[in-house]
Amino acid sequence: MKLHSEIKSHNYLPGKTMIVLTLVFSMIALTSSMKYKSDFHMSDTADGVKKDSIESVKAFMKVYEVLMSPRCMNCHPAGDAPLQGDDNHVHTMNVVRGPDGTGLYAAKCSNCHQPTNVPGLHTPPGNPKWQLPPANMKMVFQGKSPRQLALQIMNYNLNGHRNKAQLLEHSKDTLVKVAWNMGEGRTPPPMSYSAFVNVWNEWINKGGYAPKQ
Amino acid sequence: MISLNVNQKTYQVDVDPNMPLLWVIRDIIGLTGTKYGCGVAQCGACTVHLNGEAVRSCVTKVSRAEGQKIVTIEGLSANNDHPVQRAWQEIDVPQCGYCHSGQIMSAAVLLRENPNPTDQDIDEAMSGNICRCGTYLRIRKAIHIAAEMQKTKSNTGQTKNSVSPVKI
Amino acid sequence: MIQVSRRRFIKNAGGAGIALWLGINVRGNTIIATNIIESGNFTPYILVESGGAITIFNTKPEMGQGTFQSIPAIIAEEFEVSLDQVTIKNTNGEKPFGNRQRAGGSSSIRTNYTDLRKVGASAKEVFIKAASARWQADESDCYAENGKVFHKPTNRTFTYGELVADASKLELPKEPKLKDPKDFRILGKMAKRPDVPLKTNGSAQFGIDVQVPGMLYATVARSPVIGGTLKSFDASETLKIPGVEKVVQVERIMGRYHSVGVAVIAKSYWIALKARKTLKIEWDNKGYENFNSVDYEKHLRELSREEGVLDKTIGSVDSLNLPPEKNVEAFYETPMVAHHTLEPINCVAQVRGDQVEIWTSTQVPSSITGSGENDVHKYIGFMPDNIKLHSTFVGGGLGRRLNVDYVIEAVGIAKNLSQPVKVLWSREDTTELGPYRPMTFSQLKGGFSEDGKLISFQHKVISPSFQEAMNPAYDIKKVDGTMVEGIGEQAYEIPNLKTSYVRADFHVPVAAWRSVTSSTLAFCHECFIDELAYKANKDPMNFRLELLSKPSDLKRVLLKTREFSHWDEPLPKNRGRGMAQWEFFAGLCAQVVEVTVQPDQSIKVDKVFAVIDLGEVVNPDNVKNQVEGAIVMALGAAIKPGITLKDGKCMQHNFYDNPLIRIQEVPEIEVLILAEGGKVKGVGEPGLPAFAPALANAIYAATGDRIRKMPFDLKKV
């Protein structure tokens, strides 16, 4: 019997800001030619936007609220089991990540999670690509401070091998968008999808700075 | 009309494409070995194989299964002799038996993908299947037995390859 | 006294050959030779046909407890047939099979063991007699084996089938000679259950699987506020949905609980379920919309001040006047829980004129077809003789299917139709509408003498009443024996004992849940015994044994348990061991639970040792399966959230908020079966009550935290 030995929710943050987005970074193909960590700080401007560490960090703090919301964080757990619910409890059916993030054996994500949401409360939310980040690129959100999470996202070797352009593009991924369409009864992230895209782009375009803490 | 391939037979069913596969299999096609337990993918009683994966038919729209290969408990083996079924019989796993169609379908996927599962592998594969009678210790043991059986005798009864369109 | 006493000729269904029915008379020795079909006082168990076919009838619905094998096994043992040779048939509440076609109270074996042996033994004797007459041989030179009679000196044989005509002319022996248990070939041996292969390929038919030609499907909208009923409804939108056939009112009746709902009848269950959402219904909540279980629990705590009704008293608890430091008091609380049979509640019914045919999973076929005062006929308006039942395998009974509310309701719907109709409760219906096991609260007091002996024990139960819920004739001034089950009958020798009951009014349907009130009272009682042991500074095992000076089943069981569980071997730091026992109507089981306190302070249940006392054992492997399962069910009730009500409604809906135990949560379990003769005891329920207190006592041993409320969270003890 291994009750509760999996994951503890580390509430490093006030409950109010503990939120979720799911599976943000797992899906993009590894097409980058980038060999090194990050190109965020290589030029002064990006798309005509001036680097601005204060504004960038400010934007990230909003990004952070979304990423730590249950709709995002539940599929970016610290352990190998996804989380469920607004209280981030360990997924009831004891499912695990598996090497490619799609679950294992008779407990694969798509065995229950359909291409679209199932009607009704507490039914599995749907997405054609439903999965966790793969085992070799776990992209953990749970338990990360704003600084840790920002540095992780900016780090080419930890962010799914995405360069800046790919990161900017990533906000349009179906598994990012799904956070705002999680089926009945689930609290959405704390801002609209378009507001999220704006702060995401602003954070990156203004230099992708990490907060001090 | 939706065309379904269940246990290597083709069925044409005239149903709403949103109808869950479970109710099509049970109430329209008439294969009642697949059970309704919760309707929300919590208990696993409705587990069938969809292209070999242990999907929960209660939340799977029949449209997802159109043209795909579906196997239910009735089609897992021709003679009730899949290693998992034989192991279940060898140590009398079931009590009331209601959940075991789903348990067996899940275990069959586990053993196909992992011929030597550890207790932890079994827990990770089988936690989506609830047994109210609490036969879990026997389920675990039977899966280990089935793994051994699978090694010594790989041929199991396969459903005969028949395609007979049935109008419902 | 039940006598094996009667046999009859009847024609086979096909009219070919002769058949011999053998069974037991349930009303004593006066037998009248009437047509068997009309006889209500004879329960046939064996049918031998001249063609050689042998059928053994199982009158106890198979719901996972193993009667499909165990009942025939007892008969087959004495009848000298192997189970491979016979066809086993479940009975369907038919009158000729008697009025005890019901499975509950772990009673199937314990109340029938000897009678069923006599059925088999006298049947065997009559065949031996018939054979010896044909051979003109001495009966003592003949013996039976594998469905044949052998003449030892000449090696001649007859099959039972060949002897049917002769055997049927002979009188059955009244007191047949039973086998010496050392000669048993089936009883007490590991045996495969014949229902298992049917349950591995989907061919076992449960009530929910029944398909009758032309069948429609129904789902019922019932008042979400428990106790409420229908005021009015508008089905105009619903009736427009393609596939919807009819919308009708229907009453659900369960003891004193009556409620009218709205049934949607459609071509498929899924259409019916979707269409149900379009009903516009106004409910009459009858004031129950403000009910909530938090307030009700407060009320129960307040009621504990009342004296209540006396259950049992020994000595004089009230006049002892022990000094305060010699008294110990504690208050224990337990929750309501749902049965959650995995097969949701369902029933198929078809009405044709004054006849009704019913297909369902039930624990009580006899209540559905019977003519008793509270049987189904009373509520559906059909003569008992006009009720035909098909009783299927049961996908979990657990006490839920002792009730027939869903059968009455299905017949009520079928009365509106010419077609058969399958009424299926969704998991949400099953969870939200009860019945539930009621909560029990317990006030406990113990008192020690100057020299440290436990001399006083009081247990007062405060709870709703099963009797009041189910039996309109119940006198509320009297104790409801079901609600104080076992607490006055534990074998502990305590010179001053008082057990009592305070009834609390409750409008929510309640029902027996596997091991009934022992499933909660054992927790309170046996944890408190543990508290007293620690107060007396004694090892909990020694403390109990010191209260058992006289020989008793419990003493014998505890001594075995001590050995079996390695009780006296010390455990490492961070681990703890607890024990409990419970002896009640169904039987006796003692358990030791071992736990580990993990680095994050959560509790891991490592191992359970269970010793079950049976007297006689039919199928040891099945007994182990039952005890393992009972422990898993008890674990769930101990650590998973129970049922709560708010604004009159059940707050739980499905397994996501009323979870059951899953495979990764199950501890190692070792079972020891004691079958040392004596009283035959039950199997299905006794494995349950001792677990929760043994677990809580183990947690105390490991952490020093005393748990007095179920459920408890192993993450945060």
mmCIF file of C-alpha atoms in Angstrom, chain B:
data_model
loop_
_atom_site.group_PDB
_atom_site.id
_atom_site.type_symbol
_atom_site.label_atom_id
_atom_site.label_comp_id
_atom_site.label_asym_id
_atom_site.label_seq_id
_atom_site.Cartn_x
_atom_site.Cartn_y
_atom_site.Cartn_z
ATOM 1 C CA MET B 1 -25.563 4.972 -40.013
ATOM 2 C CA ILE B 2 -22.318 4.431 -38.210
ATOM 3 C CA SER B 3 -20.181 1.454 -39.047
ATOM 4 C CA LEU B 4 -18.583 -0.256 -36.062
ATOM 5 C CA ASN B 5 -16.173 -3.126 -35.968
ATOM 6 C CA VAL B 6 -16.745 -4.992 -32.719
ATOM 7 C CA ASN B 7 -14.964 -8.271 -32.052
ATOM 8 C CA GLN B 8 -14.161 -8.530 -35.746
ATOM 9 C CA LYS B 9 -17.772 -8.210 -36.787
ATOM 10 C CA THR B 10 -19.139 -5.202 -38.577
ATOM 11 C CA TYR B 11 -22.282 -3.557 -37.320
ATOM 12 C CA GLN B 12 -24.216 -0.719 -38.905
ATOM 13 C CA VAL B 13 -25.908 1.262 -36.189
ATOM 14 C CA ASP B 14 -28.364 4.080 -36.590
ATOM 15 C CA VAL B 15 -27.625 6.218 -33.548
ATOM 16 C CA ASP B 16 -26.740 9.754 -32.556
ATOM 17 C CA PRO B 17 -22.977 10.104 -33.134
ATOM 18 C CA ASN B 18 -22.723 11.591 -29.629
ATOM 19 C CA MET B 19 -24.146 8.476 -27.977
ATOM 20 C CA PRO B 20 -21.508 6.927 -25.719
ATOM 21 C CA LEU B 21 -19.978 3.775 -27.152
ATOM 22 C CA LEU B 22 -20.999 1.942 -23.957
ATOM 23 C CA TRP B 23 -24.708 2.245 -24.653
ATOM 24 C CA VAL B 24 -24.263 1.338 -28.295
ATOM 25 C CA ILE B 25 -22.383 -1.822 -27.353
ATOM 26 C CA ARG B 26 -24.835 -2.807 -24.619
ATOM 27 C CA ASP B 27 -28.246 -1.622 -25.690
ATOM 28 C CA ILE B 28 -28.001 -1.514 -29.498
ATOM 29 C CA ILE B 29 -25.558 -4.292 -30.366
ATOM 30 C CA GLY B 30 -26.544 -6.317 -27.315
ATOM 31 C CA LEU B 31 -23.143 -7.246 -25.919
ATOM 32 C CA THR B 32 -23.736 -6.837 -22.194
ATOM 33 C CA GLY B 33 -20.393 -8.037 -20.854
ATOM 34 C CA THR B 34 -19.213 -4.416 -20.893
ATOM 35 C CA LYS B 35 -20.685 -2.782 -17.795
ATOM 36 C CA TYR B 36 -22.022 0.581 -16.743
ATOM 37 C CA GLY B 37 -20.666 1.643 -13.364
ATOM 38 C CA CYS B 38 -20.337 5.417 -13.138
ATOM 39 C CA GLY B 39 -20.735 7.059 -16.541
ATOM 40 C CA VAL B 40 -17.838 9.463 -15.945
ATOM 41 C CA ALA B 41 -14.686 7.356 -16.417
ATOM 42 C CA GLN B 42 -14.175 6.864 -12.696
ATOM 43 C CA CYS B 43 -14.643 3.127 -12.267
ATOM 44 C CA GLY B 44 -13.439 1.342 -15.399
ATOM 45 C CA ALA B 45 -16.305 -1.182 -15.559
ATOM 46 C CA CYS B 46 -16.950 -0.099 -19.151
ATOM 47 C CA THR B 47 -13.388 -0.633 -20.405
ATOM 48 C CA VAL B 48 -13.105 -1.946 -23.966
ATOM 49 C CA HIS B 49 -10.186 -2.036 -26.381
ATOM 50 C CA LEU B 50 -10.260 0.663 -29.029
ATOM 51 C CA ASN B 51 -7.428 -0.061 -31.406
ATOM 52 C CA GLY B 52 -5.866 -1.970 -28.557
ATOM 53 C CA GLU B 53 -6.148 0.778 -25.942
ATOM 54 C CA ALA B 54 -8.209 0.364 -22.769
ATOM 55 C CA VAL B 55 -10.698 3.150 -23.363
ATOM 56 C CA ARG B 56 -13.624 3.947 -21.097
ATOM 57 C CA SER B 57 -16.597 3.449 -23.365
ATOM 58 C CA CYS B 58 -18.935 5.443 -21.105
ATOM 59 C CA VAL B 59 -17.245 8.716 -22.086
ATOM 60 C CA THR B 60 -16.259 7.752 -25.617
ATOM 61 C CA LYS B 61 -18.624 9.021 -28.262
ATOM 62 C CA VAL B 62 -19.535 6.328 -30.733
ATOM 63 C CA SER B 63 -18.240 8.637 -33.472
ATOM 64 C CA ARG B 64 -14.695 8.281 -32.117
ATOM 65 C CA ALA B 65 -14.927 4.532 -32.623
ATOM 66 C CA GLU B 66 -16.322 4.649 -36.142
ATOM 67 C CA GLY B 67 -14.265 2.484 -38.449
ATOM 68 C CA GLN B 68 -11.881 1.629 -35.595
ATOM 69 C CA LYS B 69 -11.241 -1.771 -34.128
ATOM 70 C CA ILE B 70 -13.237 -2.420 -30.962
ATOM 71 C CA VAL B 71 -12.786 -5.494 -28.790
ATOM 72 C CA THR B 72 -15.069 -6.181 -25.831
ATOM 73 C CA ILE B 73 -14.733 -8.818 -23.129
ATOM 74 C CA GLU B 74 -16.761 -11.184 -25.288
ATOM 75 C CA GLY B 75 -14.134 -10.910 -28.011
ATOM 76 C CA LEU B 76 -10.963 -10.997 -25.921
ATOM 77 C CA SER B 77 -10.554 -14.709 -26.658
ATOM 78 C CA ALA B 78 -12.605 -17.346 -28.415
ATOM 79 C CA ASN B 79 -12.670 -19.794 -25.536
ATOM 80 C CA ASN B 80 -12.400 -17.722 -22.381
ATOM 81 C CA ASP B 81 -8.705 -18.581 -22.439
ATOM 82 C CA HIS B 82 -6.714 -15.373 -22.732
ATOM 83 C CA PRO B 83 -3.941 -15.689 -20.138
ATOM 84 C CA VAL B 84 -5.644 -13.036 -18.039
ATOM 85 C CA GLN B 85 -8.941 -14.926 -18.124
ATOM 86 C CA ARG B 86 -7.225 -18.196 -17.270
ATOM 87 C CA ALA B 87 -5.339 -16.597 -14.403
ATOM 88 C CA TRP B 88 -8.576 -15.068 -13.117
ATOM 89 C CA GLN B 89 -10.149 -18.527 -13.178
ATOM 90 C CA GLU B 90 -7.138 -20.210 -11.629
ATOM 91 C CA ILE B 91 -7.341 -18.279 -8.380
ATOM 92 C CA ASP B 92 -11.063 -17.401 -8.382
ATOM 93 C CA VAL B 93 -10.511 -13.655 -8.507
ATOM 94 C CA PRO B 94 -14.086 -12.366 -8.876
ATOM 95 C CA GLN B 95 -16.692 -12.162 -6.177
ATOM 96 C CA CYS B 96 -19.818 -10.494 -7.517
ATOM 97 C CA GLY B 97 -17.967 -10.253 -10.826
ATOM 98 C CA TYR B 98 -19.494 -7.024 -12.035
ATOM 99 C CA CYS B 99 -16.241 -5.076 -12.468
ATOM 100 C CA HIS B 100 -14.165 -7.894 -13.873
ATOM 101 C CA SER B 101 -14.913 -7.432 -17.560
ATOM 102 C CA GLY B 102 -13.256 -4.050 -17.191
ATOM 103 C CA GLN B 103 -10.489 -5.342 -14.925
ATOM 104 C CA ILE B 104 -9.591 -8.059 -17.415
ATOM 105 C CA MET B 105 -9.604 -5.695 -20.393
ATOM 106 C CA SER B 106 -7.262 -3.326 -18.541
ATOM 107 C CA ALA B 107 -4.974 -6.138 -17.419
ATOM 108 C CA ALA B 108 -4.732 -7.444 -20.982
ATOM 109 C CA VAL B 109 -3.329 -4.103 -22.165
ATOM 110 C CA LEU B 110 -0.881 -4.007 -19.276
ATOM 111 C CA LEU B 111 0.461 -7.455 -20.115
ATOM 112 C CA ARG B 112 0.729 -6.737 -23.808
ATOM 113 C CA GLU B 113 2.882 -3.694 -23.123
ATOM 114 C CA ASN B 114 4.729 -4.991 -20.105
ATOM 115 C CA PRO B 115 5.138 -8.767 -19.982
ATOM 116 C CA ASN B 116 6.808 -8.637 -16.561
ATOM 117 C CA PRO B 117 4.894 -6.119 -14.501
ATOM 118 C CA THR B 118 5.938 -5.324 -10.969
ATOM 119 C CA ASP B 119 3.375 -4.674 -8.249
ATOM 120 C CA GLN B 120 3.873 -0.983 -8.885
ATOM 121 C CA ASP B 121 3.304 -1.381 -12.626
ATOM 122 C CA ILE B 122 0.089 -3.219 -11.813
ATOM 123 C CA ASP B 123 -1.058 -0.494 -9.447
ATOM 124 C CA GLU B 124 -0.324 2.150 -12.061
ATOM 125 C CA ALA B 125 -2.221 0.280 -14.748
ATOM 126 C CA MET B 126 -5.182 -0.893 -12.696
ATOM 127 C CA SER B 127 -6.036 2.057 -10.442
ATOM 128 C CA GLY B 128 -8.702 3.199 -12.864
ATOM 129 C CA ASN B 129 -10.697 0.038 -12.246
ATOM 130 C CA ILE B 130 -12.760 -0.070 -9.065
ATOM 131 C CA CYS B 131 -13.719 -3.366 -7.438
ATOM 132 C CA ARG B 132 -16.342 -2.842 -4.737
ATOM 133 C CA CYS B 133 -15.920 -6.409 -3.481
ATOM 134 C CA GLY B 134 -12.264 -5.578 -2.840
ATOM 135 C CA THR B 135 -10.627 -8.380 -4.827
ATOM 136 C CA TYR B 136 -7.575 -6.229 -5.499
ATOM 137 C CA LEU B 137 -5.016 -8.551 -3.910
ATOM 138 C CA ARG B 138 -6.216 -11.345 -6.171
ATOM 139 C CA ILE B 139 -6.210 -9.103 -9.211
ATOM 140 C CA ARG B 140 -2.562 -8.324 -8.531
ATOM 141 C CA LYS B 141 -1.705 -11.963 -8.004
ATOM 142 C CA ALA B 142 -3.617 -13.108 -11.083
ATOM 143 C CA ILE B 143 -1.790 -10.599 -13.273
ATOM 144 C CA HIS B 144 1.519 -12.081 -12.129
ATOM 145 C CA ILE B 145 0.178 -15.558 -12.914
ATOM 146 C CA ALA B 146 -1.049 -14.406 -16.320
ATOM 147 C CA ALA B 147 2.405 -12.971 -17.041
ATOM 148 C CA GLU B 148 3.874 -16.409 -16.420
ATOM 149 C CA MET B 149 1.204 -18.099 -18.531
ATOM 150 C CA GLN B 150 1.858 -15.659 -21.325
ATOM 151 C CA LYS B 151 5.498 -16.703 -21.392
ATOM 152 C CA THR B 152 4.854 -20.409 -21.527
ATOM 153 C CA LYS B 153 1.983 -20.329 -23.981
ATOM 154 C CA SER B 154 1.722 -17.303 -26.182
ATOM 155 C CA ASN B 155 -1.088 -18.571 -28.400
ATOM 156 C CA THR B 156 -4.442 -17.700 -26.997
ATOM 157 C CA GLY B 157 -7.770 -18.209 -28.589
ATOM 158 C CA GLN B 158 -8.393 -15.453 -31.065
ATOM 159 C CA THR B 159 -11.825 -14.520 -32.219
ATOM 160 C CA LYS B 160 -12.597 -16.106 -35.525
ATOM 161 C CA ASN B 161 -12.167 -13.707 -38.369
ATOM 162 C CA SER B 162 -15.709 -13.140 -39.428
ATOM 163 C CA VAL B 163 -17.147 -10.017 -40.931
ATOM 164 C CA SER B 164 -20.887 -10.186 -41.031
ATOM 165 C CA PRO B 165 -22.733 -6.932 -41.454
ATOM 166 C CA VAL B 166 -25.626 -6.769 -39.086
ATOM 167 C CA LYS B 167 -28.457 -4.351 -39.453
ATOM 168 C CA ILE B 168 -29.743 -3.061 -36.190
#
